[in-house]
Coordinates of N, CA and C in Angstrom, one line a residue:
T1 N -79.6 -182.0 10.7 CA -80.6 -181.0 11.0 C -80.7 -180.8 12.5
Y2 N -81.0 -179.7 12.8 CA -81.1 -179.3 14.2 C -82.5 -179.6 14.7
V3 N -82.6 -180.5 15.7 CA -83.9 -181.0 16.2 C -84.7 -179.9 16.9
G4 N -84.1 -178.9 17.4 CA -84.8 -177.8 18.1 C -85.7 -177.1 17.2
E5 N -85.4 -177.0 15.9 CA -86.2 -176.3 15.0 C -87.5 -177.1 14.6
L6 N -87.4 -178.4 14.7 CA -88.6 -179.3 14.4 C -89.6 -179.4 15.5
I7 N -89.2 -179.2 16.7 CA -90.1 -179.4 17.9 C -91.3 -178.5 17.8
P8 N -91.2 -177.3 17.5 CA -92.5 -176.5 17.3 C -93.4 -177.0 16.2
Q9 N -92.7 -177.4 15.1 CA -93.5 -177.9 14.0 C -94.2 -179.2 14.3
V10 N -93.5 -180.1 15.1 CA -94.1 -181.4 15.5 C -95.2 -181.1 16.5
K11 N -95.1 -180.1 17.4 CA -96.1 -179.8 18.4 C -97.3 -179.2 17.6
Q12 N -97.1 -178.4 16.6 CA -98.2 -177.9 15.8 C -98.9 -179.0 15.0
L13 N -98.1 -180.0 14.5 CA -98.7 -181.1 13.8 C -99.5 -181.9 14.7
F14 N -99.0 -182.2 15.9 CA -99.8 -183.0 16.9 C -101.1 -182.2 17.3
G15 N -101.0 -180.9 17.5 CA -102.2 -180.1 17.8 C -103.2 -180.2 16.7
N16 N -102.7 -180.1 15.4 CA -103.6 -180.2 14.3 C -104.3 -181.5 14.1
V17 N -103.5 -182.6 14.4 CA -104.0 -184.0 14.3 C -105.1 -184.2 15.4
I18 N -104.8 -183.7 16.6 CA -105.8 -183.8 17.7 C -107.0 -183.0 17.4
L19 N -106.8 -181.8 16.9 CA -108.0 -181.0 16.5 C -108.8 -181.7 15.4
A20 N -108.1 -182.3 14.4 CA -108.8 -183.0 13.3 C -109.6 -184.2 13.9
M21 N -109.0 -184.9 14.8 CA -109.6 -186.1 15.4 C -110.8 -185.7 16.2
L22 N -110.7 -184.5 16.9 CA -111.9 -184.0 17.7 C -113.0 -183.6 16.8
I23 N -112.7 -182.9 15.7 CA -113.7 -182.5 14.7 C -114.3 -183.8 14.1
L24 N -113.5 -184.8 13.8 CA -114.0 -186.0 13.2 C -114.9 -186.8 14.2
L25 N -114.5 -186.8 15.4 CA -115.3 -187.5 16.5 C -116.6 -186.8 16.7
I26 N -116.6 -185.4 16.7 CA -117.9 -184.7 16.8 C -118.8 -184.9 15.6
L27 N -118.2 -184.9 14.4 CA -119.0 -185.2 13.2 C -119.6 -186.6 13.3
I28 N -118.8 -187.6 13.7 CA -119.3 -189.0 13.8 C -120.4 -189.1 14.8
A29 N -120.2 -188.4 16.0 CA -121.2 -188.4 17.0 C -122.5 -187.8 16.5
M30 N -122.4 -186.7 15.8 CA -123.6 -186.0 15.3 C -124.3 -187.0 14.3
L31 N -123.5 -187.6 13.4 CA -124.1 -188.5 12.4 C -124.8 -189.7 13.1
L32 N -124.1 -190.2 14.2 CA -124.7 -191.3 14.9 C -126.0 -190.9 15.6
A33 N -126.0 -189.7 16.2 CA -127.2 -189.2 16.9 C -128.3 -189.0 15.9
L34 N -128.0 -188.5 14.7 CA -129.0 -188.3 13.7 C -129.6 -189.7 13.2
W35 N -128.7 -190.7 13.1 CA -129.1 -192.0 12.7 C -130.0 -192.6 13.8
I36 N -129.6 -192.5 15.0 CA -130.4 -193.0 16.1 C -131.8 -192.3 16.1
Y37 N -131.8 -191.0 16.0 CA -133.0 -190.3 16.0 C -134.0 -190.8 14.9
R38 N -133.4 -190.9 13.7 CA -134.3 -191.3 12.5 C -134.7 -192.7 12.6
T39 N -133.9 -193.6 13.1 CA -134.3 -195.1 13.1 C -135.0 -195.5 14.4
I40 N -134.7 -194.8 15.5 CA -135.3 -195.3 16.8 C -136.2 -194.3 17.4
L41 N -135.7 -193.1 17.6 CA -136.5 -192.1 18.4 C -137.7 -191.6 17.6
R42 N -137.6 -191.3 16.4 CA -138.8 -190.8 15.6 C -139.9 -191.8 15.6
P43 N -139.6 -193.1 15.2 CA -140.7 -194.1 15.2 C -141.3 -194.3 16.6
I44 N -140.5 -194.3 17.7 CA -141.0 -194.4 19.0 C -141.9 -193.2 19.4
G45 N -141.5 -192.0 18.9 CA -142.3 -190.8 19.1 C -143.6 -190.9 18.4
E46 N -143.6 -191.5 17.2 CA -144.9 -191.7 16.5 C -145.7 -192.7 17.2
L47 N -145.1 -193.8 17.7 CA -145.8 -194.8 18.4 C -146.4 -194.2 19.7
K48 N -145.7 -193.4 20.4 CA -146.2 -192.7 21.6 C -147.4 -191.8 21.2
K49 N -147.3 -191.1 20.1 CA -148.4 -190.2 19.7 C -149.6 -191.1 19.3
A50 N -149.4 -192.2 18.7 CA -150.5 -193.1 18.3 C -151.2 -193.7 19.6
T51 N -150.4 -194.1 20.6 CA -151.0 -194.6 21.8 C -151.8 -193.5 22.5
N52 N -151.4 -192.3 22.5 CA -152.1 -191.2 23.1 C -153.4 -191.0 22.3
E53 N -153.4 -191.0 21.0 CA -154.6 -190.9 20.2 C -155.6 -192.0 20.5
I54 N -155.1 -193.2 20.6 CA -156.0 -194.3 20.9 C -156.5 -194.2 22.3
K55 N -155.7 -193.8 23.3 CA -156.1 -193.6 24.6 C -157.3 -192.6 24.7
E56 N -157.2 -191.5 23.8 CA -158.3 -190.5 23.8 C -159.5 -191.0 23.0
G57 N -159.4 -192.2 22.4 CA -160.6 -192.8 21.7 C -160.6 -192.6 20.2
N58 N -159.5 -192.0 19.7 CA -159.4 -191.8 18.2 C -158.8 -193.1 17.6
L59 N -159.7 -194.0 17.2 CA -159.2 -195.3 16.6 C -158.9 -195.1 15.1
D60 N -159.1 -193.9 14.5 CA -158.9 -193.7 13.1 C -157.5 -193.2 12.8
Y61 N -156.7 -192.9 13.9 CA -155.3 -192.4 13.7 C -154.4 -193.6 13.2
E62 N -153.9 -193.4 12.0 CA -153.1 -194.5 11.4 C -151.6 -194.2 11.6
L63 N -150.9 -195.3 12.0 CA -149.5 -195.2 12.2 C -148.8 -195.7 10.9
D64 N -148.0 -194.8 10.3 CA -147.4 -195.2 9.0 C -145.9 -195.1 9.2
I65 N -145.2 -196.2 9.5 CA -143.8 -196.3 9.6 C -143.3 -197.3 8.5
G66 N -142.5 -196.8 7.6 CA -142.1 -197.6 6.5 C -140.9 -198.6 6.7
E67 N -140.2 -198.4 7.8 CA -139.1 -199.3 8.1 C -139.5 -200.7 8.3
R68 N -138.6 -201.6 8.0 CA -138.8 -203.0 8.2 C -137.9 -203.6 9.3
D69 N -137.4 -202.8 10.2 CA -136.5 -203.3 11.3 C -137.4 -203.7 12.5
E70 N -136.8 -203.9 13.6 CA -137.6 -204.3 14.8 C -138.7 -203.3 15.2
I71 N -138.3 -202.0 15.2 CA -139.2 -201.0 15.6 C -140.3 -200.9 14.5
G72 N -140.0 -201.0 13.3 CA -140.9 -200.9 12.2 C -142.0 -202.1 12.3
R73 N -141.5 -203.3 12.7 CA -142.4 -204.4 12.9 C -143.3 -204.2 14.1
L74 N -142.7 -203.6 15.2 CA -143.5 -203.2 16.3 C -144.6 -202.2 16.0
C75 N -144.3 -201.3 15.2 CA -145.3 -200.3 14.7 C -146.3 -201.0 13.8
M76 N -145.9 -201.9 13.0 CA -146.9 -202.6 12.2 C -147.8 -203.5 13.0
D77 N -147.3 -204.1 14.1 CA -148.1 -204.9 15.0 C -149.1 -203.9 15.8
F78 N -148.6 -202.8 16.1 CA -149.4 -201.8 16.8 C -150.6 -201.4 15.9
E79 N -150.2 -201.1 14.6 CA -151.3 -200.7 13.6 C -152.3 -201.8 13.5
E80 N -151.9 -203.1 13.5 CA -152.8 -204.2 13.3 C -153.7 -204.2 14.6
M81 N -153.1 -204.0 15.8 CA -153.9 -204.0 17.0 C -155.0 -202.8 16.9
R82 N -154.6 -201.7 16.5 CA -155.5 -200.5 16.4 C -156.6 -200.9 15.4
Q83 N -156.3 -201.5 14.3 CA -157.4 -201.9 13.3 C -158.3 -202.9 13.9
R84 N -157.8 -203.8 14.7 CA -158.7 -204.8 15.4 C -159.6 -204.1 16.4
L85 N -159.0 -203.2 17.2 CA -159.8 -202.5 18.1 C -160.9 -201.7 17.5
K86 N -160.6 -201.0 16.3 CA -161.5 -200.3 15.6 C -162.7 -201.2 15.1
D87 N -162.3 -202.3 14.5 CA -163.3 -203.3 14.0 C -164.2 -203.8 15.1
N88 N -163.6 -204.1 16.3 CA -164.4 -204.5 17.4 C -165.4 -203.4 17.9
A89 N -164.9 -202.2 17.9 CA -165.7 -201.1 18.4 C -166.9 -200.9 17.4
E90 N -166.6 -201.0 16.1 CA -167.7 -200.8 15.1 C -168.7 -202.0 15.2
E91 N -168.1 -203.2 15.4 CA -169.0 -204.3 15.5 C -169.9 -204.2 16.8
K92 N -169.3 -203.7 17.9 CA -170.1 -203.5 19.1 C -171.2 -202.5 18.9
L93 N -170.9 -201.4 18.1 CA -171.9 -200.4 17.8 C -173.0 -200.9 17.0
R94 N -172.7 -201.8 16.0 CA -173.7 -202.4 15.1 C -174.6 -203.3 16.0
Y95 N -173.9 -204.1 16.8 CA -174.7 -205.0 17.7 C -175.6 -204.3 18.6
E96 N -175.2 -203.2 19.2 CA -176.0 -202.4 20.1 C -177.2 -201.8 19.3
Q97 N -176.9 -201.3 18.1 CA -178.0 -200.8 17.2 C -179.0 -201.8 16.9
E98 N -178.5 -203.0 16.5 CA -179.5 -204.1 16.2 C -180.3 -204.5 17.5
N99 N -179.6 -204.5 18.6 CA -180.3 -204.8 19.9 C -181.4 -203.8 20.1
K100 N -181.1 -202.5 20.0 CA -182.1 -201.5 20.2 C -183.3 -201.7 19.2
E101 N -183.0 -202.0 18.0 CA -184.0 -202.2 17.0 C -184.9 -203.4 17.3
L102 N -184.3 -204.4 17.8 CA -185.0 -205.6 18.2 C -185.9 -205.3 19.3
I103 N -185.5 -204.6 20.3 CA -186.3 -204.3 21.5 C -187.4 -203.3 21.0
R104 N -187.1 -202.4 20.1 CA -188.2 -201.5 19.6 C -189.2 -202.3 18.9
N105 N -188.8 -203.3 18.1 CA -189.8 -204.1 17.3 C -190.6 -205.0 18.2
I106 N -190.0 -205.6 19.2 CA -190.7 -206.4 20.2 C -191.7 -205.6 21.0
S107 N -191.3 -204.4 21.4 CA -192.2 -203.5 22.1 C -193.4 -203.1 21.2
H108 N -193.2 -202.9 20.0 CA -194.3 -202.6 19.1 C -195.2 -203.8 18.9
D109 N -194.5 -205.0 18.8 CA -195.3 -206.2 18.7 C -196.1 -206.5 19.9
L110 N -195.6 -206.1 21.1 CA -196.4 -206.3 22.3 C -197.6 -205.3 22.5
K111 N -197.4 -204.2 21.9 CA -198.5 -203.2 22.0 C -199.7 -203.6 21.2
T112 N -199.5 -204.2 20.1 CA -200.7 -204.6 19.3 C -201.6 -205.6 20.0
P113 N -201.2 -206.7 20.6 CA -202.1 -207.5 21.3 C -202.7 -206.9 22.6
I114 N -201.9 -206.0 23.2 CA -202.5 -205.3 24.4 C -203.6 -204.4 24.0
T115 N -203.4 -203.7 22.9 CA -204.5 -202.8 22.4 C -205.7 -203.6 22.1
A116 N -205.5 -204.8 21.4 CA -206.7 -205.6 21.1 C -207.4 -206.1 22.3
I117 N -206.6 -206.6 23.3 CA -207.2 -207.1 24.6 C -208.0 -206.0 25.3
K118 N -207.4 -204.8 25.3 CA -208.1 -203.6 26.0 C -209.4 -203.4 25.2
G119 N -209.4 -203.4 23.9 CA -210.6 -203.1 23.1 C -211.7 -204.2 23.4
Y120 N -211.3 -205.5 23.4 CA -212.3 -206.5 23.7 C -212.8 -206.4 25.1
V121 N -212.0 -206.1 26.1 CA -212.4 -206.0 27.4 C -213.4 -204.9 27.6
E122 N -213.1 -203.7 26.9 CA -214.0 -202.6 27.0 C -215.3 -203.0 26.3
G123 N -215.3 -203.8 25.2 CA -216.5 -204.2 24.6 C -217.4 -205.1 25.5
I124 N -216.7 -205.9 26.3 CA -217.5 -206.7 27.3 C -218.0 -205.8 28.4
M125 N -217.2 -204.9 28.9 CA -217.6 -204.0 29.9 C -218.8 -203.1 29.5
D126 N -218.7 -202.6 28.2 CA -219.8 -201.7 27.7 C -221.0 -202.5 27.3
G127 N -221.0 -203.8 27.3 CA -222.2 -204.6 27.0 C -222.3 -204.8 25.5
V128 N -221.2 -204.6 24.7 CA -221.3 -204.8 23.2 C -221.5 -206.3 23.0
A129 N -220.9 -207.1 23.8 CA -221.0 -208.6 23.7 C -222.3 -209.0 24.6
S130 N -223.4 -208.7 24.0 CA -224.6 -209.0 24.8 C -225.0 -210.5 24.8
S131 N -224.7 -211.2 23.7 CA -225.1 -212.6 23.7 C -224.0 -213.4 24.2
P132 N -224.3 -214.6 24.8 CA -223.2 -215.5 25.2 C -222.2 -215.9 24.1
E133 N -222.7 -216.0 22.9 CA -221.8 -216.4 21.8 C -220.8 -215.3 21.5
K134 N -221.3 -214.0 21.5 CA -220.4 -212.9 21.3 C -219.4 -212.8 22.5
A135 N -219.8 -212.9 23.7 CA -218.9 -212.9 24.8 C -217.9 -214.0 24.8
D136 N -218.3 -215.2 24.3 CA -217.4 -216.3 24.2 C -216.3 -216.0 23.1
K137 N -216.8 -215.3 22.0 CA -215.9 -215.0 20.9 C -214.9 -213.9 21.5
Y138 N -215.3 -213.0 22.2 CA -214.5 -211.9 22.8 C -213.4 -212.5 23.7
I139 N -213.9 -213.4 24.6 CA -213.0 -214.1 25.6 C -212.0 -214.9 24.9
R140 N -212.4 -215.7 23.8 CA -211.4 -216.5 23.0 C -210.3 -215.5 22.3
T141 N -210.8 -214.4 21.8 CA -209.9 -213.5 21.2 C -208.9 -212.9 22.2
I142 N -209.4 -212.6 23.4 CA -208.6 -212.1 24.5 C -207.5 -213.2 24.9
Y143 N -208.0 -214.4 25.0 CA -207.1 -215.5 25.3 C -206.0 -215.7 24.2
N144 N -206.4 -215.7 23.0 CA -205.4 -215.8 21.9 C -204.4 -214.7 21.9
K145 N -204.9 -213.5 22.1 CA -204.0 -212.3 22.1 C -203.0 -212.4 23.3
A146 N -203.5 -212.9 24.5 CA -202.7 -213.1 25.7 C -201.6 -214.2 25.4
N147 N -202.0 -215.2 24.7 CA -201.0 -216.3 24.3 C -199.9 -215.7 23.3
D148 N -200.4 -214.8 22.4 CA -199.4 -214.2 21.5 C -198.4 -213.3 22.3
M149 N -198.9 -212.6 23.3 CA -198.1 -211.8 24.1 C -197.1 -212.7 24.9
D150 N -197.6 -213.8 25.4 CA -196.8 -214.7 26.2 C -195.6 -215.2 25.3
K151 N -195.9 -215.5 24.0 CA -194.8 -216.0 23.1 C -193.8 -214.9 22.9
L152 N -194.3 -213.7 22.7 CA -193.4 -212.5 22.5 C -192.5 -212.3 23.7
I153 N -193.1 -212.4 24.9 CA -192.3 -212.2 26.1 C -191.3 -213.3 26.3
D154 N -191.7 -214.6 25.9 CA -190.7 -215.7 25.9 C -189.5 -215.4 25.0
E155 N -189.9 -214.9 23.8 CA -188.8 -214.5 22.8 C -187.9 -213.5 23.4
L156 N -188.5 -212.4 24.0 CA -187.7 -211.4 24.6 C -186.8 -211.9 25.7
T157 N -187.3 -212.8 26.5 CA -186.5 -213.4 27.6 C -185.4 -214.2 27.0
F158 N -185.7 -214.9 26.0 CA -184.6 -215.8 25.3 C -183.5 -214.9 24.8
Y159 N -183.9 -213.8 24.1 CA -182.8 -212.9 23.6 C -182.0 -212.2 24.7
S160 N -182.7 -211.9 25.8 CA -182.0 -211.4 26.9 C -181.0 -212.3 27.5
K161 N -181.4 -213.6 27.6 CA -180.5 -214.6 28.1 C -179.3 -214.8 27.2
I162 N -179.6 -214.8 25.9 CA -178.5 -214.9 24.9 C -177.5 -213.7 25.1
D163 N -178.1 -212.5 25.3 CA -177.3 -211.3 25.4 C -176.4 -211.3 26.7
T164 N -176.9 -211.9 27.8 CA -176.2 -212.0 29.0 C -175.4 -213.3 29.1
N165 N -175.3 -214.0 28.1 CA -174.5 -215.3 28.0 C -175.0 -216.3 29.0
K166 N -176.3 -216.3 29.4 CA -176.8 -217.3 30.3 C -177.2 -218.6 29.5
I167 N -177.3 -218.5 28.2 CA -177.6 -219.6 27.3 C -176.4 -219.8 26.4
P168 N -175.7 -220.9 26.6 CA -174.5 -221.2 25.8 C -174.9 -221.4 24.3
Y169 N -174.0 -221.0 23.4 CA -174.2 -221.3 22.0 C -173.8 -222.7 21.8
V170 N -174.6 -223.4 20.9 CA -174.2 -224.8 20.5 C -174.0 -224.8 19.0
F171 N -172.8 -224.9 18.6 CA -172.5 -224.9 17.2 C -172.5 -226.3 16.7
T172 N -173.3 -226.5 15.6 CA -173.3 -227.9 15.0 C -172.9 -227.8 13.5

């Protein structure tokens, strides 16, 4: 056989092989890029979106990544952290609401003895307590109401100290 006739065919064969290898490499690169996107970049994008939602104060945004690889575990840990933050925020709101209710109740409880004291003092000033026995009774009532107020104020001070952590808790 004459070799000169085969050289163009061999050149064409090498060109076709190189072209097939390039197409195969491009296809493999695209598949690798798709795999990296699906396993790494998409979960990281979801994680970034979740962090932005939490940064904006939306603790209800749930992160749902089903993978069990390292990034999936990272997303599960992030989801657990979000849930704890949400629970702590809800507990803080409940605590603040209970605090407001406590202060409202104590304020109401303080008004009652003050109103009674004012009434008895006005009775003394208007001369309703004309006899020394009646005046003594009014003064004792004023004294008892003042003691009740003192106890309520002590309670309020105690709750305030607990709230500001000036009184340590003693667990037994």
